[in-house]
Coordinates of C-alpha atoms and ligand atoms in Angstrom, one line a residue:
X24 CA -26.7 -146.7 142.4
X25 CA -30.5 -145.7 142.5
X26 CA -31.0 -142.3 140.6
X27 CA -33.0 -139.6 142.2
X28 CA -34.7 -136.7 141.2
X29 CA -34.0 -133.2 142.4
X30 CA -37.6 -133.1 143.2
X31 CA -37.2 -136.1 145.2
X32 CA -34.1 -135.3 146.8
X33 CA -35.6 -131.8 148.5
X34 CA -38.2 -134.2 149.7
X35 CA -36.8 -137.1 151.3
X36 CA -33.8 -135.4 152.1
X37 CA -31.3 -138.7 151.8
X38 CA -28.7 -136.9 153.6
X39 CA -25.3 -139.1 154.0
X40 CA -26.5 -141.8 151.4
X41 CA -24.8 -142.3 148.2
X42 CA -26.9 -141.3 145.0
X43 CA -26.8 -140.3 141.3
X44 CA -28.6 -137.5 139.6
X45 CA -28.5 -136.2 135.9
X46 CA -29.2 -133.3 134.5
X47 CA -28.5 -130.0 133.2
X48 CA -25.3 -127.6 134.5
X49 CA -26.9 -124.1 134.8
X50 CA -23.7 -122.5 136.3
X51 CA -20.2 -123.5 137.1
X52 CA -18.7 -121.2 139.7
X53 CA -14.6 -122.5 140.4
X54 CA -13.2 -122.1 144.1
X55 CA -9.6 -121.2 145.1
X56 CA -9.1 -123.9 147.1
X57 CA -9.0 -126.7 144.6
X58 CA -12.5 -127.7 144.2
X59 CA -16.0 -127.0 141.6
X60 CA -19.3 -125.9 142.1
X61 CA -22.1 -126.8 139.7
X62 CA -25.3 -126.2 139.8
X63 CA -27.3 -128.5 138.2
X64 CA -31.3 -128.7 137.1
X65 CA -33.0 -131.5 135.6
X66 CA -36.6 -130.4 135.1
X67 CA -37.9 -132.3 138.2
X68 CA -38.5 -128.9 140.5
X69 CA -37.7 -125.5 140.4
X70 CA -34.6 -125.8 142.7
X71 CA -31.3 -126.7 141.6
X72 CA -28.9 -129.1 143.5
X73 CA -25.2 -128.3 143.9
X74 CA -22.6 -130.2 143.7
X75 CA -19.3 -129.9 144.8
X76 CA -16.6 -131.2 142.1
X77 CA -13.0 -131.4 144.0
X78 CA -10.1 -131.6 142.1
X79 CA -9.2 -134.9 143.0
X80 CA -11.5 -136.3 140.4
X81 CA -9.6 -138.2 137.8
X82 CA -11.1 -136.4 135.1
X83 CA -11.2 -132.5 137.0
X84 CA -9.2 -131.0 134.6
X85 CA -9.9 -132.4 131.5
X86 CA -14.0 -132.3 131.8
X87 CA -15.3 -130.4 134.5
X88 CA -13.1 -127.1 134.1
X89 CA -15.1 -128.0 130.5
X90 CA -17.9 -127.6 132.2
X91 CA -20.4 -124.4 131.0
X92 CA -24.2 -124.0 131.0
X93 CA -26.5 -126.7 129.0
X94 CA -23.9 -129.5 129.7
X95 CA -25.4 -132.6 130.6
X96 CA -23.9 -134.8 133.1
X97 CA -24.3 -137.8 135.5
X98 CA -23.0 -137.5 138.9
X99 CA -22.5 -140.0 141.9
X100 CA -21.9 -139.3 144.9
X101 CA -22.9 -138.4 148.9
X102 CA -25.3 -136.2 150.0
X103 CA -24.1 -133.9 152.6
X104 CA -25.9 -131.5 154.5
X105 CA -24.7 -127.6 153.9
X106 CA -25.2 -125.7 156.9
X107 CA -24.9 -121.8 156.8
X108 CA -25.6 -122.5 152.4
X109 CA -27.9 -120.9 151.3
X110 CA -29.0 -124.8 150.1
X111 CA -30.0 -127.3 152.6
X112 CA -28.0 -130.3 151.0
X113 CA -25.0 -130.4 148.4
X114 CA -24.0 -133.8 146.6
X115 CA -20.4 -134.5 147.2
X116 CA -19.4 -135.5 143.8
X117 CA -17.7 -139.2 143.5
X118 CA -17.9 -139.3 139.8
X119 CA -18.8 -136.9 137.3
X120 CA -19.7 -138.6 133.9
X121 CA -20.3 -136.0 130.7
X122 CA -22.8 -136.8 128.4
X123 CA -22.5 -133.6 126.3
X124 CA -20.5 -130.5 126.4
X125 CA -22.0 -126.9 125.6
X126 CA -20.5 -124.4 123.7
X127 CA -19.9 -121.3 125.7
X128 CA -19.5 -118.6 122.8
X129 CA -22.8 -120.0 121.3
X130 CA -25.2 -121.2 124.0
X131 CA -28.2 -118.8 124.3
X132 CA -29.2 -119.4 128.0
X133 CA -26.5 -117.8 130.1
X134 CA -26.3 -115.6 133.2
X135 CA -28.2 -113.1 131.8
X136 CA -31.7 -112.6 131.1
X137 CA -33.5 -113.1 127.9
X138 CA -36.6 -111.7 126.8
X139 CA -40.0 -113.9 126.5
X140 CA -40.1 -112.7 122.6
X141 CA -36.4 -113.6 122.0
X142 CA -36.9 -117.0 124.0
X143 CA -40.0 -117.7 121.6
X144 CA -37.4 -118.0 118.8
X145 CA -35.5 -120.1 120.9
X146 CA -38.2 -122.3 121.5
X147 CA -36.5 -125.5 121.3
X148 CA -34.3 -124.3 124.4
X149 CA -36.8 -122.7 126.6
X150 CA -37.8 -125.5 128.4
X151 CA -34.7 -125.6 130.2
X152 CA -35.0 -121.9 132.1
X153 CA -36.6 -121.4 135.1
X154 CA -40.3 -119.8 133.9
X155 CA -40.6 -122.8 131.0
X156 CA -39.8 -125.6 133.4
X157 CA -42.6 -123.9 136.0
X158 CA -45.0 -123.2 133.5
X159 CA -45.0 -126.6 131.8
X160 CA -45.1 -128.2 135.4
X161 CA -48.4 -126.4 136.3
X162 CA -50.1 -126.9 133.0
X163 CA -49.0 -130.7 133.3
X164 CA -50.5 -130.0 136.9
X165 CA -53.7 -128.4 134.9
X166 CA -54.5 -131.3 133.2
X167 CA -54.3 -134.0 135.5
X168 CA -56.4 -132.4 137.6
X169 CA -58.7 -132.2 134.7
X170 CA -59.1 -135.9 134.0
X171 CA -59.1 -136.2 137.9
X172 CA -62.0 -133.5 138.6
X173 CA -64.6 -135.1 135.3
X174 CA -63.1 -138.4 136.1
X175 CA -64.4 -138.4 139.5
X176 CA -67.9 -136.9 138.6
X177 CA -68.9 -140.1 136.4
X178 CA -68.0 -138.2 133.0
X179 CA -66.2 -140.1 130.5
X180 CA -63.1 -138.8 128.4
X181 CA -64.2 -138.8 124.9
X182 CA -61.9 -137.8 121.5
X183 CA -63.7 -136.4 119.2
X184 CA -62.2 -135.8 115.7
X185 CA -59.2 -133.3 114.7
X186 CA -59.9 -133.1 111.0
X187 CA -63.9 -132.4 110.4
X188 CA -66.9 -131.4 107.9
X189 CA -68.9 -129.8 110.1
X190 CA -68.1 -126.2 110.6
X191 CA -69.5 -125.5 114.5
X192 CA -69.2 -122.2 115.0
X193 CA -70.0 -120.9 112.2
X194 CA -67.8 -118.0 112.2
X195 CA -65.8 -119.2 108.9
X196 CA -62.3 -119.2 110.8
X197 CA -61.6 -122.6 109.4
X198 CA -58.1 -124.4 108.5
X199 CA -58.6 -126.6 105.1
X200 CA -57.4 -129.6 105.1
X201 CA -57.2 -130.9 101.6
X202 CA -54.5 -133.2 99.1
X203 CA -55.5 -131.1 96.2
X204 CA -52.7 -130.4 93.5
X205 CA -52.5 -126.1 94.1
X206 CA -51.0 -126.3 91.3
X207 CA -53.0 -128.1 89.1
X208 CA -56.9 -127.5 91.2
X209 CA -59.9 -129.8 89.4
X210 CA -62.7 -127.5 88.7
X211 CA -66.1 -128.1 87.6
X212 CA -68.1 -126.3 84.8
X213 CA -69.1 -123.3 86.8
X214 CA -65.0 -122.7 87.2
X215 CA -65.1 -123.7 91.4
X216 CA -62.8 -126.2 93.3
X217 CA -64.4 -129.5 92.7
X218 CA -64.1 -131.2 96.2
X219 CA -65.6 -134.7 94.8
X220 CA -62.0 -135.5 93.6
X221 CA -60.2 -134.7 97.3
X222 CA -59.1 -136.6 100.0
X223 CA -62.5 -136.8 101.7
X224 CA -64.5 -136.1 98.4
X225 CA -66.0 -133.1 100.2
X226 CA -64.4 -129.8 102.0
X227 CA -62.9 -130.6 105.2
X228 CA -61.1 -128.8 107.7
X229 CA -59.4 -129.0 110.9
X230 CA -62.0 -128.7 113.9
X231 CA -62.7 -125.4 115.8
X232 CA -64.8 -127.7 118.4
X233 CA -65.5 -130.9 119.7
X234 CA -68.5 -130.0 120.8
X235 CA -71.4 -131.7 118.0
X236 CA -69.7 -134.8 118.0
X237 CA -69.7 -134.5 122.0
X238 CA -72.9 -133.8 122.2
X239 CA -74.0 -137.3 120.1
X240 CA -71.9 -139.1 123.0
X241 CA -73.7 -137.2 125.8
X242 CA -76.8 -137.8 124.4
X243 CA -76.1 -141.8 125.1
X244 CA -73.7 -141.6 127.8
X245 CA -74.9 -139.1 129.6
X246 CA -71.8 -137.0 130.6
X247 CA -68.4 -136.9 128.2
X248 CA -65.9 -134.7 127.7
X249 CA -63.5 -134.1 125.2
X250 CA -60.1 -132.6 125.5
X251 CA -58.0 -132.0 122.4
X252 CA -56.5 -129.4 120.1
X253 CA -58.5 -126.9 118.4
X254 CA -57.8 -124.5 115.1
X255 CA -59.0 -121.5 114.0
X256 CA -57.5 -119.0 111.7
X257 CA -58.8 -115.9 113.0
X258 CA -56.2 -113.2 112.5
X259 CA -56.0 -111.9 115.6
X260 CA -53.0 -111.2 117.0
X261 CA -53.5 -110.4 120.4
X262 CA -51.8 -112.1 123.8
X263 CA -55.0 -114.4 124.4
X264 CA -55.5 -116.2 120.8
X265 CA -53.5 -118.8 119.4
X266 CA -54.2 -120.5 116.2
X267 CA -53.8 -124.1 117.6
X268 CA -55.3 -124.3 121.5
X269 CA -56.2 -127.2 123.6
X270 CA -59.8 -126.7 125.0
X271 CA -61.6 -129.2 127.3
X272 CA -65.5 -129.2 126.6
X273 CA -67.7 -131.5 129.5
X274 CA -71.2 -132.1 127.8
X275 CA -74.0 -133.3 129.8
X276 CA -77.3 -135.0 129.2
X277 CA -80.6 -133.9 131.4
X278 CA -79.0 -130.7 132.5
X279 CA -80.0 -126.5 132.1
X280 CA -78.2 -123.7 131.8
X281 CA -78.0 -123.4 135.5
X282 CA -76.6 -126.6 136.3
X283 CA -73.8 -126.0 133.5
X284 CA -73.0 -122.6 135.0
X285 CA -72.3 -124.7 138.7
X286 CA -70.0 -127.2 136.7
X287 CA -68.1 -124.3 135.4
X288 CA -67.4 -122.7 138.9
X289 CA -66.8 -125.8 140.4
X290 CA -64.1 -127.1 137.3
X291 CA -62.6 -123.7 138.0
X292 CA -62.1 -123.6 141.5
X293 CA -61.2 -127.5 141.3
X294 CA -58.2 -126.6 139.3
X295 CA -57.1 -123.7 141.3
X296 CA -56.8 -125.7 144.5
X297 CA -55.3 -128.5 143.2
X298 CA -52.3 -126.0 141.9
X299 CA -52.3 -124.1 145.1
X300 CA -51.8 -127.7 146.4
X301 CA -49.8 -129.2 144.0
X302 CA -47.4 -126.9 142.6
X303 CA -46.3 -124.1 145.6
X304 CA -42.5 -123.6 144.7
X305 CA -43.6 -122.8 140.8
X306 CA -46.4 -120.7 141.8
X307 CA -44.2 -118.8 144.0
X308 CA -41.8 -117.8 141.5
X309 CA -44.2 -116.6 139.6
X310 CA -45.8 -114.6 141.9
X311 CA -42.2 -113.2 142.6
X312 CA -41.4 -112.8 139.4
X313 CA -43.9 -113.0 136.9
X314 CA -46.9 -111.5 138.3
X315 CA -46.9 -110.1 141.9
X316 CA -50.9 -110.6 142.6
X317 CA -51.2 -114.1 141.3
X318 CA -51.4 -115.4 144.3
X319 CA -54.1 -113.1 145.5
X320 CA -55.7 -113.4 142.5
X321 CA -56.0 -116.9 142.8
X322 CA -57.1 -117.4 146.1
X323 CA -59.9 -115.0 146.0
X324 CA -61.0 -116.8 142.5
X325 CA -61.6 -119.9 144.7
X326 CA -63.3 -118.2 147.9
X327 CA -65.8 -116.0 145.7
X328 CA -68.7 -116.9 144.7
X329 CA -69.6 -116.0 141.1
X330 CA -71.6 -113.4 140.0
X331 CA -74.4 -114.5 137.7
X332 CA -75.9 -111.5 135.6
X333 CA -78.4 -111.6 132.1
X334 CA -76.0 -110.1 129.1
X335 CA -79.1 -107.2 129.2
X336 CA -78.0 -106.5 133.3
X337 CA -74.6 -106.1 131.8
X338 CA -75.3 -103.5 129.1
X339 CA -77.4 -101.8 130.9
X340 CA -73.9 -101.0 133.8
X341 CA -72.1 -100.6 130.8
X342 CA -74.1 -97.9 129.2
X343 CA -73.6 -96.0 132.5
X344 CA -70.1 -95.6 131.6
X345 CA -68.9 -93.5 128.8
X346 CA -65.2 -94.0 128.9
X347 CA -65.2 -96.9 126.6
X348 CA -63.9 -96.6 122.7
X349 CA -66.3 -99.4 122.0
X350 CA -69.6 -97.6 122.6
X351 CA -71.7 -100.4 124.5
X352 CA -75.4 -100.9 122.9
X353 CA -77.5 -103.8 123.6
X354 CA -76.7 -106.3 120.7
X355 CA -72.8 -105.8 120.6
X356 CA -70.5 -108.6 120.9
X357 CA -69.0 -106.8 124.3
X358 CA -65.3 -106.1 124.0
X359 CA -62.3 -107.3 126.3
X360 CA -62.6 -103.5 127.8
X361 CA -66.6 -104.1 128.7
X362 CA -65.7 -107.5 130.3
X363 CA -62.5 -106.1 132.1
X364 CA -64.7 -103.4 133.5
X365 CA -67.3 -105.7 134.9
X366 CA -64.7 -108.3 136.6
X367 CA -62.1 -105.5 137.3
X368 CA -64.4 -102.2 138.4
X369 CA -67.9 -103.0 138.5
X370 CA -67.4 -106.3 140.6
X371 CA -63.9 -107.1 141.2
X372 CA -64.5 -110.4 140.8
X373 CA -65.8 -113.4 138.3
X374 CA -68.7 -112.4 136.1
X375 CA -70.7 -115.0 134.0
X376 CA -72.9 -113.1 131.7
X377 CA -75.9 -115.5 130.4
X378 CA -78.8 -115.1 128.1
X379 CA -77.1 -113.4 125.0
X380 CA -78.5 -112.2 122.0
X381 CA -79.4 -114.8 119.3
X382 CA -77.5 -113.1 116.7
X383 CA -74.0 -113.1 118.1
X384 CA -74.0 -116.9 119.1
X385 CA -73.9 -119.5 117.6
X386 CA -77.3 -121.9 115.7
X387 CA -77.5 -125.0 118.5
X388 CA -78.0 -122.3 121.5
X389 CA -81.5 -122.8 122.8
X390 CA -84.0 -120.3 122.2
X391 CA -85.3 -118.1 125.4
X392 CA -89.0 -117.2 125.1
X393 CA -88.2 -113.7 124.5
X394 CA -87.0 -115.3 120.9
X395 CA -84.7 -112.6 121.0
X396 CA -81.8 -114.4 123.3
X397 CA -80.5 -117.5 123.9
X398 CA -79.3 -119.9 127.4
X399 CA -75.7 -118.7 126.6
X400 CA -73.4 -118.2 129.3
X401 CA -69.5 -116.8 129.6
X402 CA -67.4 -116.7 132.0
X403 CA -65.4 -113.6 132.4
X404 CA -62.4 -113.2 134.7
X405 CA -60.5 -110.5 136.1
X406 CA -57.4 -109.7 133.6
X407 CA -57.8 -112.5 131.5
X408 CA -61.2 -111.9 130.3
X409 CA -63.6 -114.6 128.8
X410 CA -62.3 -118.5 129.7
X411 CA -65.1 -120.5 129.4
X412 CA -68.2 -120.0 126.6
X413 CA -71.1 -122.4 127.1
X414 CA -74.8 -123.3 126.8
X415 CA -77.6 -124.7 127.1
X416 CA -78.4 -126.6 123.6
X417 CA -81.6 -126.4 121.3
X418 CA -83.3 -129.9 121.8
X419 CA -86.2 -128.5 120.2
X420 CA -86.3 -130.2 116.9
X421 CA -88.8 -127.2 115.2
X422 CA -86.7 -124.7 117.2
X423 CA -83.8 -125.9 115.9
X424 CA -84.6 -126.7 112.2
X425 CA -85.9 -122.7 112.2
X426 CA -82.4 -121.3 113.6
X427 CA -81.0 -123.1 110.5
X428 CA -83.1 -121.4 108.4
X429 CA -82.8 -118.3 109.9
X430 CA -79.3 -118.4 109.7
X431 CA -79.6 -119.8 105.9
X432 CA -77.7 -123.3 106.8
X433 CA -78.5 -126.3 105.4
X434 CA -80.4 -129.3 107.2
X435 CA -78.5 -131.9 105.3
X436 CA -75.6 -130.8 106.8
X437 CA -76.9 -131.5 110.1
X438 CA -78.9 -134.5 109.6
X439 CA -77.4 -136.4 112.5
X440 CA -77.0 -133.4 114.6
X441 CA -81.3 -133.0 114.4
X442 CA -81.6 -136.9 114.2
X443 CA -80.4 -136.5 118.4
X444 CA -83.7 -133.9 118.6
X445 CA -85.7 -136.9 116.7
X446 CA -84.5 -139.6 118.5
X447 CA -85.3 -139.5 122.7
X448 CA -84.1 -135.5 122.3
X449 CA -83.5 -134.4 126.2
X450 CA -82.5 -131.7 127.7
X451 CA -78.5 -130.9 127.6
X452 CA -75.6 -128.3 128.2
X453 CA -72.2 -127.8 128.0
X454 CA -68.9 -125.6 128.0
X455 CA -65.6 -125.1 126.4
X456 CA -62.7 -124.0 128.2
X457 CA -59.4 -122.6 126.7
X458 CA -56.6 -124.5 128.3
X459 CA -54.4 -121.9 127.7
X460 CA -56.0 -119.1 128.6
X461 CA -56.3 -121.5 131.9
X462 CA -52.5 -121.9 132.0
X463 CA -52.3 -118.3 131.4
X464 CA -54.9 -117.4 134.8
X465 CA -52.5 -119.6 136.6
X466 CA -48.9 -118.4 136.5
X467 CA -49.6 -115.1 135.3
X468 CA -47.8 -115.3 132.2
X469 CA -48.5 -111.9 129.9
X470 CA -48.9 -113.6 127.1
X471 CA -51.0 -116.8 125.9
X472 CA -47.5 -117.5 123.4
X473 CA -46.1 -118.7 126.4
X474 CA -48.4 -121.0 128.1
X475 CA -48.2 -123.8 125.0
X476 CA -44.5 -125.1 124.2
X477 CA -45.1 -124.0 120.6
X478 CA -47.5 -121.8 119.6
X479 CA -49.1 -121.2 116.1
X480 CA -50.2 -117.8 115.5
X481 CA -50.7 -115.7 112.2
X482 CA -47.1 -115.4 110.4
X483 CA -45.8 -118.0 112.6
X484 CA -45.7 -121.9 112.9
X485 CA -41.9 -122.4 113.4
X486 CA -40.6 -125.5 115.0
Ligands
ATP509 P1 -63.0 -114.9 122.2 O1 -64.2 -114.0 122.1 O2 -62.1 -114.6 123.4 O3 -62.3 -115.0 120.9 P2 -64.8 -117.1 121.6 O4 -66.1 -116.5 122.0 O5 -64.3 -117.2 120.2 O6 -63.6 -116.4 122.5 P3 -65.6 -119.8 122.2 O7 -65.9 -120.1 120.8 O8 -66.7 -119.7 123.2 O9 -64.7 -118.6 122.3 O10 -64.5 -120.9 122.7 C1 -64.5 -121.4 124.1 C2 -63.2 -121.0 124.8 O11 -62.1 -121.3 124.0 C3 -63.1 -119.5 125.0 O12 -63.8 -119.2 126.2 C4 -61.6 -119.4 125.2 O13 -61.2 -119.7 126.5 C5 -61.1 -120.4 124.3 N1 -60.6 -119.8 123.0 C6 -61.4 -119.4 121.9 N2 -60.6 -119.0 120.9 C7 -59.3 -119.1 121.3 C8 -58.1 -118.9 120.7 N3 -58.0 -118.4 119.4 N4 -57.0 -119.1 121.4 C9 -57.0 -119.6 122.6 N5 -58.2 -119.9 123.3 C10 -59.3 -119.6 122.6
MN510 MN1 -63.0 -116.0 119.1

């Protein structure tokens, strides 16, 4: 008998024809007159199917009276149309076949609900309740229509490596990645680590971008992307960093800062149609449950057009305002309450701020004429604040070489990164985008913990 998925069932509707589904009993409710009803899920869709379990069965009493939450089970039978339900369809059960019983006393996920922090500790179940099974269905969604929207534009998918020596942004938040004995370190004459005798016979860490190596593909290819896990250990526990996040980074030969800013939009509202598309019955319950303007807030994401203003523009609205407990100065890294009052007051809609100052961005930006700021551009949306941080790159090879030295890094450590300004240097730009913070935008979770099946944050890498 061909097995169908719930998914499948609410869409072809096979009413009157035998079939077999498995999966998941979410409740078991018993009727007076002899017969089960079980409510089943198997991760396919949002809906459950019911099933009707009459005590004619052979095995009624001695399984399916068994029968409590997080059993798994196989069940034949007809299709039958339920009028005056509130279900379309039940499946008339022929056979019910247990794979595995539940313990009532000890199962977590009953009738009653369960708080996102307590169902972090239960990660391992989560999966199974209603907001895991939509959110991992529209971040699956998410990245599909990733591969599909660079795919389709002539970029090619590109993995760039996890563990690294080459420290990108600079900002030291870097996870070592050593065999060492911690026990027993090797250290030189002056009494420091001596890295000669490790794995890699030099420091190396886990990467906190894609990006460098990206850029030696794009600069030969034309137009990659990467899309892969990232690490950094910044301790900062707030609900939009994670300590491992997934972040997709295009990278494109022969373009400007303009041109990357257009790719941005268009990746953005790309993604949000294909969900609204894609993925309505998830995206309603979260907009019923989770977050009551997500829907608005989506759709007016993809009919706006962007707002495009210099990082100076920005300071200069922000200094207007004297509210803030981050007093706003030209030269600031701007805070989440500066960017939530641009997006959420100012212009009620997404912001990319370009053209920051040299010193708080990183040393492959390129250099404006001013010499004080460089093509640098975030995007900043309402209530989830920056997703995407991108640039135009230095392809100056003396511009370049003097940020190093500026910054007092070394040009041995780059010597392939300058050897693409020495070598048929052009022009090029790219972006990174958090995928969480994506899958966060999109179903309206509160917190970025729960966009990612497991998330590593300070204090915590359980599972
Ligand atoms: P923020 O200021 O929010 O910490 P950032 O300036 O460090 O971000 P970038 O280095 O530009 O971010 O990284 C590109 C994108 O990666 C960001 O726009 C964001 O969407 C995402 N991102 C950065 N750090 C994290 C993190 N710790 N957890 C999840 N996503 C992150
Ligand atoms: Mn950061």
């Amino acid at each position: 008998m061909k097995q169908l998925l719930i998914h499948e069932i609410y869409q072809k509707e096979p009413i009157d024809q035998e079939i077999c589904v498995k999966g998941w009993i979410k409740t078991r409710r018993d009727s007076k007159g002899g017969f089960s009803f079980l409510e089943i899920n198997d991760g396919s869709s949002l809906k459950n199917l019911q099933i009707i379990a009459d005590n004619s069965l052979k095995n009624y009493q001695q399984d399916i009276l068994k029968l409590f939450p997080g059993a798994s089970v196989k069940v034949e039978g007809i299709l039958v149309s339920s009028p005056g339900g509130n279900q379309k369809m039940e499946l008339k059960a022929e056979s019910v076949r247990i794979y595995g019983f539940s313990d009532v006393t000890t199962y977590p996920l009953q009738k009653q609900r369960i708080s996102f922090e307590k169902l972090r500790e239960i990660a391992h179940l989560r999966g199974r309740t209603n907001t895991f099974g939509a959110v991992t269905r529209v971040r699956n969604a998410l990245s599909f229509a990733t591969h599909c929207f660079f795919q389709e534009r002539n970029f090619y998918y590109l993995n760039t490596p996890i563990i690294t020596t080459s420290d990108c942004e600079g900002a030291g938040q870097l996870f070592r990645v050593t065999t060492l004995d911690f026990n027993n370190l090797p250290k030189n004459k002056q009494g420091n680590i001596n890295c000669e005798s490790d794995f890699f016979s030099q420091e190396a860490s886990l990467t906190v971008s894609g990006q460098l190596e990206a850029e030696t593909y794009a600069c030969g290819l034309g137009r990659v992307y990467t899309f892969g896990p990232t690490f950094r250990a910044e301790n900062s526990n707030t609900s939009r960093h994670l300590a491992e996040f997934w972040m997709v980074e295009p990278e494109m030969a022969f373009t400007n800062l303009t041109q990357d800013i257009a790719l941005a939009e268009d990746y953005l509202k790309y993604l949000i149609n294909y969900i609204l598309n894609h993925c309505k019955d998830d995206l309603e319950f979260f907009n019923l449950r989770i977050e009551n303007s997500l829907l608005e807030q989506l759709n007016k994401i993809v009919s706006s057009k962007f707002i495009t203003l210099t990082y100076t523009d920005a300071v200069k609205i922000l200094s207007r305002n004297r509210n803030f407990s981050f007093p706003v100065e030209w030269g600031i890294d701007l805070q989440s309450e500066h960017e939530q009052y641009l997006t959420e007051v100012e212009f009620k809609k997404p912001v990319v701020l370009t053209d920051y100052p040299k010193s708080i961005k990183p040393f492959y930006m390129r250099m404006n004429d001013d010499n004080k700021t460089v093509a640098a551009m975030d995007v900043l949306l309402p209530k989830i604040g920056e997703i995407i941080g991108g640039s135009q790159r230095e392809e100056r090879l003396d511009c370049l070489q003097n940020r190093l030295k500026e910054l007092d890094l070394h040009e041995n450590d780059y010597w392939w990164y300058l050897d693409l300004r020495r070598y048929g240097t052009v022009p090029h730009s790219g972006f990174g985008l958090g995928f969480e913070r994506l899958v966060k935008l999109c179903t309206g979770m509160g917190n970025i913990r729960d966009t990612i099946p497991f998330p590593r944050v300070p204090g915590n890498a359980k599972f």
